[in-house]
Coordinates of C-alpha atoms and ligand atoms in Angstrom, one line a residue:
X1 CA 40.5 37.5 31.6
X2 CA 36.8 37.6 32.4
X3 CA 35.5 40.3 34.7
X4 CA 33.0 38.0 36.5
X5 CA 32.1 34.4 36.4
X6 CA 28.9 33.2 38.2
X7 CA 28.8 29.4 38.4
X8 CA 26.2 26.8 39.4
X9 CA 23.2 28.9 38.4
X10 CA 19.7 27.8 37.6
X11 CA 18.2 29.7 34.7
X12 CA 14.6 30.6 34.1
X13 CA 14.5 28.3 31.0
X14 CA 15.0 25.3 33.2
X15 CA 18.8 24.8 32.7
X16 CA 20.7 24.1 35.9
X17 CA 24.4 24.0 36.9
X18 CA 25.1 26.8 34.3
X19 CA 27.9 29.4 34.4
X20 CA 27.5 33.0 33.2
X21 CA 30.6 34.9 32.1
X22 CA 30.7 38.7 32.1
X23 CA 33.1 40.9 30.2
X24 CA 32.8 44.7 29.9
X25 CA 29.3 44.8 31.3
X26 CA 28.0 42.3 28.8
X27 CA 27.2 38.6 29.0
X28 CA 30.2 37.0 27.2
X29 CA 29.0 33.4 27.3
X30 CA 26.7 31.0 29.1
X31 CA 28.0 27.4 29.5
X32 CA 28.2 24.6 32.1
X33 CA 32.0 25.0 32.5
X34 CA 34.6 27.8 31.8
X35 CA 38.3 27.4 31.5
X36 CA 39.1 31.1 31.3
X37 CA 40.1 32.8 34.5
X38 CA 38.0 35.6 36.0
X39 CA 38.8 38.5 38.2
X40 CA 35.8 37.7 40.4
X41 CA 34.0 34.4 40.8
X42 CA 30.8 33.5 42.6
X43 CA 29.1 30.1 43.2
X44 CA 25.4 30.8 42.9
X45 CA 24.6 27.6 45.0
X46 CA 22.1 26.4 42.4
X47 CA 19.9 29.4 42.9
X48 CA 18.0 31.1 40.0
X49 CA 19.8 33.8 38.1
X50 CA 17.1 35.8 36.3
X51 CA 17.1 38.8 34.0
X52 CA 16.0 41.8 36.1
X53 CA 12.4 42.6 36.8
X54 CA 10.7 45.2 34.6
X55 CA 7.6 47.2 35.5
X56 CA 5.9 48.4 32.4
X57 CA 3.2 50.5 34.2
X58 CA 3.8 52.7 37.2
X59 CA 3.0 56.2 38.5
X60 CA 6.2 57.7 39.9
X61 CA 4.7 61.2 40.5
X62 CA 2.2 59.9 43.0
X63 CA 4.2 57.2 44.7
X64 CA 4.4 57.4 48.5
X65 CA 1.6 59.9 48.8
X66 CA -0.9 57.6 50.5
X67 CA -3.0 59.4 53.0
X68 CA -2.3 62.9 51.6
X69 CA -4.6 64.8 52.0
X70 CA -6.5 61.8 53.4
X71 CA -7.1 58.1 52.7
X72 CA -9.4 57.0 49.8
X73 CA -12.5 56.0 51.7
X74 CA -14.5 54.4 48.9
X75 CA -11.5 52.7 47.4
X76 CA -12.5 53.6 43.9
X77 CA -10.5 54.9 41.0
X78 CA -12.6 58.0 40.8
X79 CA -12.1 59.0 44.5
X80 CA -8.4 58.4 43.9
X81 CA -8.4 60.7 40.9
X82 CA -10.2 63.4 43.0
X83 CA -7.7 63.0 45.8
X84 CA -4.8 63.3 43.4
X85 CA -6.4 66.5 42.0
X86 CA -6.6 68.0 45.5
X87 CA -3.0 67.1 46.3
X88 CA -1.4 68.3 43.0
X89 CA -1.4 72.0 43.7
X90 CA 0.7 71.5 46.9
X91 CA 3.4 69.4 45.3
X92 CA 6.9 70.7 44.8
X93 CA 9.6 69.4 42.5
X94 CA 11.7 68.5 45.5
X95 CA 8.9 66.4 47.0
X96 CA 8.2 64.6 43.8
X97 CA 12.0 63.8 43.3
X98 CA 12.5 62.7 46.9
X99 CA 9.6 60.3 46.8
X100 CA 10.6 58.9 43.3
X101 CA 14.3 58.4 44.4
X102 CA 13.2 56.6 47.5
X103 CA 11.0 54.3 45.5
X104 CA 13.9 53.7 43.0
X105 CA 16.1 52.6 45.9
X106 CA 13.4 50.0 46.9
X107 CA 13.2 49.0 43.2
X108 CA 17.0 48.3 43.0
X109 CA 16.9 46.3 46.2
X110 CA 14.1 44.2 44.6
X111 CA 16.0 43.6 41.3
X112 CA 13.5 45.9 39.5
X113 CA 15.8 47.7 37.0
X114 CA 13.4 49.0 34.4
X115 CA 10.2 51.1 35.1
X116 CA 7.8 52.7 32.7
X117 CA 6.2 55.5 34.6
X118 CA 3.3 57.7 33.5
X119 CA 3.7 61.3 34.5
X120 CA 0.7 63.6 34.8
X121 CA 0.8 66.4 32.2
X122 CA -2.5 68.0 33.1
X123 CA -0.8 70.8 35.1
X124 CA 0.5 73.5 32.6
X125 CA 3.6 74.1 34.8
X126 CA 4.7 70.5 33.9
X127 CA 6.3 70.4 37.4
X128 CA 6.1 66.7 37.7
X129 CA 7.4 66.2 34.2
X130 CA 10.5 68.2 34.8
X131 CA 11.1 66.6 38.2
X132 CA 10.9 63.1 36.8
X133 CA 13.1 63.9 33.8
X134 CA 15.7 64.9 36.4
X135 CA 15.1 61.7 38.3
X136 CA 15.4 59.7 35.1
X137 CA 18.9 61.2 34.6
X138 CA 19.9 60.6 38.2
X139 CA 18.9 57.0 38.3
X140 CA 20.1 56.1 34.8
X141 CA 23.2 54.2 36.1
X142 CA 20.9 51.7 37.9
X143 CA 17.4 51.9 36.4
X144 CA 15.9 52.4 32.9
X145 CA 13.2 54.9 33.8
X146 CA 10.9 55.5 30.8
X147 CA 8.3 58.3 31.0
X148 CA 4.9 58.4 29.5
X149 CA 3.1 61.8 29.0
X150 CA -0.1 61.0 30.8
X151 CA -3.0 63.5 30.6
X152 CA -4.7 62.2 33.8
X153 CA -7.7 64.5 33.5
X154 CA -8.3 63.8 29.9
X155 CA -6.3 65.3 27.0
X156 CA -9.4 66.8 25.4
X157 CA -11.3 67.4 28.7
X158 CA -8.5 69.6 30.1
X159 CA -7.9 73.1 28.9
X160 CA -4.6 73.2 26.9
X161 CA -4.4 69.4 27.4
X162 CA -2.9 68.7 24.0
X163 CA -0.5 71.6 24.2
X164 CA 0.7 70.4 27.7
X165 CA 1.3 66.9 26.3
X166 CA 3.2 68.2 23.3
X167 CA 5.4 70.3 25.5
X168 CA 6.1 67.3 27.7
X169 CA 7.2 65.4 24.6
X170 CA 9.4 68.4 23.6
X171 CA 11.1 68.2 27.0
X172 CA 12.1 64.6 26.3
X173 CA 9.3 62.4 27.6
X174 CA 9.5 59.0 25.8
X175 CA 6.0 57.8 25.3
X176 CA 2.6 59.2 24.4
X177 CA -0.1 58.4 26.9
X178 CA -3.9 58.9 27.1
X179 CA -7.0 58.1 29.1
X180 CA -9.9 57.8 26.6
X181 CA -12.5 56.4 29.1
X182 CA -12.1 59.6 31.2
X183 CA -13.0 61.9 28.3
X184 CA -16.5 63.3 28.4
X185 CA -18.1 61.0 25.9
X186 CA -17.3 57.7 24.0
X187 CA -16.8 59.7 20.8
X188 CA -14.5 62.2 22.5
X189 CA -12.6 59.2 23.9
X190 CA -12.2 57.8 20.4
X191 CA -11.1 61.2 19.1
X192 CA -8.4 61.4 21.8
X193 CA -7.1 58.0 20.8
X194 CA -6.9 59.0 17.2
X195 CA -5.2 62.3 17.9
X196 CA -2.7 60.9 20.4
X197 CA -1.7 58.1 18.0
X198 CA -1.2 60.6 15.2
X199 CA 1.0 62.7 17.5
X200 CA 3.0 59.5 18.3
X201 CA 3.3 58.6 14.6
X202 CA 4.4 62.2 13.7
X203 CA 7.1 62.1 16.3
X204 CA 8.2 58.5 16.1
X205 CA 7.2 57.8 19.7
X206 CA 5.8 54.7 21.4
X207 CA 2.2 54.8 22.7
X208 CA 0.9 53.5 26.0
X209 CA -2.7 54.5 27.0
X210 CA -4.8 53.8 30.0
X211 CA -7.6 52.1 28.1
X212 CA -11.0 51.2 29.4
X213 CA -10.1 51.2 33.1
X214 CA -13.7 50.6 34.0
X215 CA -16.2 47.8 34.6
X216 CA -18.4 49.1 31.7
X217 CA -18.5 46.3 29.1
X218 CA -19.3 48.9 26.5
X219 CA -16.1 50.9 27.0
X220 CA -14.3 49.9 23.9
X221 CA -11.4 52.2 23.3
X222 CA -9.0 49.3 23.0
X223 CA -10.8 48.6 19.7
X224 CA -10.1 52.1 18.5
X225 CA -6.5 51.9 19.8
X226 CA -5.9 48.7 17.9
X227 CA -7.5 50.1 14.7
X228 CA -5.4 53.3 14.9
X229 CA -2.2 51.3 15.5
X230 CA -2.9 49.4 12.3
X231 CA -4.0 52.5 10.3
X232 CA -0.9 54.5 11.3
X233 CA 1.6 51.6 10.9
X234 CA 2.4 51.6 14.6
X235 CA 2.3 47.8 14.9
X236 CA 4.5 46.7 17.8
X237 CA 4.8 50.2 19.2
X238 CA 1.5 50.5 21.0
X239 CA 0.3 49.3 24.5
X240 CA -3.1 49.3 26.0
X241 CA -2.9 49.4 29.8
X242 CA -5.5 48.1 32.3
X243 CA -8.2 47.2 29.7
X244 CA -10.4 46.1 32.6
X245 CA -13.6 46.5 30.7
X246 CA -12.6 43.5 28.6
X247 CA -13.2 41.3 31.7
X248 CA -16.9 42.2 31.4
X249 CA -17.4 42.3 27.7
X250 CA -19.7 40.0 25.8
X251 CA -17.9 36.9 24.7
X252 CA -19.0 37.2 21.1
X253 CA -17.6 40.7 20.9
X254 CA -14.4 39.7 22.7
X255 CA -14.1 36.9 20.1
X256 CA -13.9 39.6 17.4
X257 CA -11.7 42.0 19.4
X258 CA -8.9 39.7 20.4
X259 CA -7.8 38.8 16.8
X260 CA -7.8 42.6 16.0
X261 CA -5.5 43.3 19.0
X262 CA -3.2 40.5 17.9
X263 CA -3.1 41.6 14.3
X264 CA -2.4 45.2 15.3
X265 CA 0.6 44.2 17.4
X266 CA -0.8 46.0 20.4
X267 CA 0.5 44.7 23.7
X268 CA -1.6 44.7 26.8
X269 CA -0.5 45.5 30.4
X270 CA -2.7 44.3 33.2
X271 CA -2.1 45.6 36.7
X272 CA -3.3 42.8 39.0
X273 CA -2.8 44.5 42.4
X274 CA -4.8 47.5 41.4
X275 CA -7.3 45.9 39.1
X276 CA -8.5 43.5 41.7
X277 CA -8.7 46.3 44.2
X278 CA -10.3 49.1 42.3
X279 CA -12.7 47.3 39.9
X280 CA -16.0 45.7 40.8
X281 CA -16.5 48.3 43.5
X282 CA -20.1 49.0 42.4
X283 CA -21.0 45.3 42.2
X284 CA -22.7 43.7 45.1
X285 CA -22.5 39.9 44.6
X286 CA -21.3 38.3 42.5
X287 CA -18.4 40.7 42.4
X288 CA -16.3 40.9 39.2
X289 CA -12.5 40.4 39.3
X290 CA -12.0 43.3 36.9
X291 CA -8.6 42.2 35.5
X292 CA -8.4 41.9 31.7
X293 CA -8.5 38.6 29.9
X294 CA -4.9 37.6 30.4
X295 CA -4.8 33.9 29.4
X296 CA -7.1 34.5 26.5
X297 CA -4.9 37.4 25.2
X298 CA -1.8 35.2 25.6
X299 CA -3.5 32.4 23.7
X300 CA -4.3 34.8 20.9
X301 CA -0.6 35.7 20.6
X302 CA -0.8 39.1 22.3
X303 CA 2.2 40.2 24.4
X304 CA 0.8 40.6 27.9
X305 CA 2.8 42.0 30.7
X306 CA 2.0 42.9 34.3
X307 CA 2.6 46.3 36.0
X308 CA 2.7 47.4 39.6
X309 CA 0.8 50.6 38.8
X310 CA 0.7 52.1 42.3
X311 CA 2.7 52.0 45.5
X312 CA 1.4 53.8 48.5
X313 CA -0.7 56.5 46.8
X314 CA -4.3 57.7 46.6
X315 CA -5.3 54.6 44.7
X316 CA -3.5 51.9 46.8
X317 CA -2.0 51.8 50.2
X318 CA 0.3 48.8 49.8
X319 CA 3.1 47.7 47.5
X320 CA 6.9 47.8 47.7
X321 CA 8.3 47.5 44.2
X322 CA 8.2 43.7 44.3
X323 CA 7.3 42.4 40.9
X324 CA 7.0 38.9 42.3
X325 CA 4.1 40.1 44.4
X326 CA 2.5 41.5 41.2
X327 CA 3.0 38.1 39.4
X328 CA 1.7 36.3 42.4
X329 CA -1.5 38.3 42.4
X330 CA -1.8 38.1 38.6
X331 CA -1.7 34.3 38.5
X332 CA -4.3 34.1 41.3
X333 CA -6.7 36.6 39.7
X334 CA -6.3 35.0 36.2
X335 CA -6.4 31.4 37.7
X336 CA -3.2 30.7 35.9
X337 CA -2.2 28.1 38.4
X338 CA -0.7 25.4 36.0
X339 CA 3.1 25.2 36.0
X340 CA 3.0 26.8 32.5
X341 CA 0.6 29.5 33.7
X342 CA 2.9 30.4 36.6
X343 CA 5.9 30.6 34.3
X344 CA 3.9 32.8 31.9
X345 CA 3.2 35.1 34.8
X346 CA 6.9 35.2 35.6
X347 CA 7.5 36.2 32.0
X348 CA 4.9 38.9 32.4
X349 CA 7.2 40.7 34.8
X350 CA 10.4 40.0 33.0
X351 CA 10.7 39.3 29.3
X352 CA 7.2 40.4 28.2
X353 CA 7.6 43.6 30.2
X354 CA 11.0 44.3 28.6
X355 CA 9.4 43.7 25.2
X356 CA 6.6 46.3 25.9
X357 CA 9.3 48.8 26.9
X358 CA 11.4 48.1 23.8
X359 CA 14.4 47.4 26.1
X360 CA 17.6 46.6 24.1
X361 CA 20.2 44.0 25.1
X362 CA 17.7 42.5 27.7
X363 CA 17.8 38.9 28.6
X364 CA 20.1 36.0 29.5
X365 CA 22.1 35.4 26.3
X366 CA 25.5 36.3 25.0
X367 CA 25.6 39.9 23.9
X368 CA 22.9 41.0 26.4
X369 CA 23.6 43.4 29.2
X370 CA 25.1 41.6 32.3
X371 CA 22.1 42.8 34.3
X372 CA 20.5 40.2 36.5
X373 CA 19.2 39.2 39.9
X374 CA 20.1 36.2 41.9
X375 CA 17.0 34.9 43.7
X376 CA 16.9 32.7 46.8
X377 CA 14.8 30.2 44.8
X378 CA 15.5 27.3 42.4
X379 CA 13.1 28.2 39.6
X380 CA 10.5 30.8 38.6
X381 CA 7.7 28.9 40.2
X382 CA 9.5 28.8 43.6
X383 CA 10.5 32.4 43.1
X384 CA 6.8 33.5 42.8
X385 CA 5.6 31.1 45.6
X386 CA 8.1 32.6 48.1
X387 CA 8.3 36.1 46.6
X388 CA 11.9 35.1 46.9
X389 CA 14.7 37.1 48.5
X390 CA 16.9 39.0 46.1
X391 CA 20.4 37.8 47.1
X392 CA 22.3 40.0 44.6
X393 CA 21.4 42.5 41.9
X394 CA 23.8 43.4 39.1
X395 CA 23.5 46.0 36.4
X396 CA 25.9 45.8 33.4
X397 CA 28.2 43.7 35.5
X398 CA 28.2 46.0 38.5
X399 CA 26.9 44.8 41.8
X400 CA 24.1 47.2 42.9
X401 CA 22.5 45.5 45.9
X402 CA 22.9 42.5 48.2
X403 CA 20.5 41.0 50.7
X404 CA 21.5 38.4 53.3
X405 CA 20.1 34.9 52.7
X406 CA 16.9 34.3 54.7
X407 CA 17.5 31.7 57.3
X408 CA 15.4 31.1 60.4
X409 CA 16.9 29.7 63.6
X410 CA 14.5 27.2 65.1
X411 CA 14.1 26.4 68.8
X412 CA 12.1 23.2 68.4
X413 CA 13.0 19.9 70.0
X414 CA 13.8 17.2 67.5
X415 CA 13.8 19.5 64.5
X416 CA 16.8 20.9 62.5
X417 CA 18.2 24.1 64.1
X418 CA 17.7 26.3 61.0
X419 CA 15.5 26.4 58.0
X420 CA 15.1 28.6 54.9
X421 CA 11.4 29.2 55.2
X422 CA 9.3 27.7 52.4
X423 CA 12.3 26.4 50.4
X424 CA 12.0 22.9 49.1
X425 CA 15.1 20.9 50.1
X426 CA 16.9 19.3 47.1
Ligands
LIG1 FE1 -2.1 53.4 35.7

């Protein structure tokens, strides 16, 4: 007997009226009809059953600190880094864990079940690292929390920066991070990329570096990262995050760079909410968008995913763990408004993000984890358009969260008494 049978689902690939059978926390089969009985059945009502959302770029140690010690007045990345530097000495492990756990609750409610979070390793006490390792263990039944050792103040620029990062990896942090554009010079930045990739290769770790998060068209650490990924045989294991300078690069240079990124198997994570907010701040008009070249990278065969990056913290005062909001912003900034473009942006917060994170058994296919979200939308385009309600969220066959369907009662003469706002009637 099946554990769970969800019938009448729409799937992200366009199939409708499909059933999904679950056994022992795994998808047993997907088919229009099932004869086998199930302990529990659910009619999805034609709504979209999607693999869970994945956030491949977040900062869990700073989440929910917006306004502490004060609000970022200039709105720039650099004032955010300065504010974070002021705040860090007052943080406690309890404070970090409480905020992270609160955000993880939001994430589960939003069907966001995998998060890659950078954790600042600049402080030799590694307070945030230890706190988030504990959070990773506590949320494991509901969320895959992957941690990146992130030397926020520059691994070479900070005293004992390399040692702190190595110790964070020793404690069990999953991924090697970096921030080459924040090192003192371009050559120091390049040296940090080389060193960090060598550490990852030695230890068999993945790499995910903040790379060229600037409007400077000559900030070209992504080139070094791609070159080092090839040199060290790390193809498919390296991610460049932000890469906003690529927006401003000369097109001739970008024409040479994009094939190098594709050949090196480096994936790129754009963070639309934050890139459109922080970049271009020194421009008058015209004002650059500051997000990396998402459609060009996708056309070149590069895996591109979207991250949330920040939720109320020194860099950004908004956000709620809603990856549909991230996809919505991404497609606007990238002008990916075709149906195919919108679907590609949905993939950027689901399948592509899972690929960046090397998640196993992810997806809607027999043998994958029975982890999915039922959205109050009929397809990925409607899901993004409505930032659709998450009706139910399952993890390995277990129901984690439910939200009541959104229905508005109207008091309008001559109109139907109730509508589901924004839904197209079928
Ligand atoms: Fe970031």
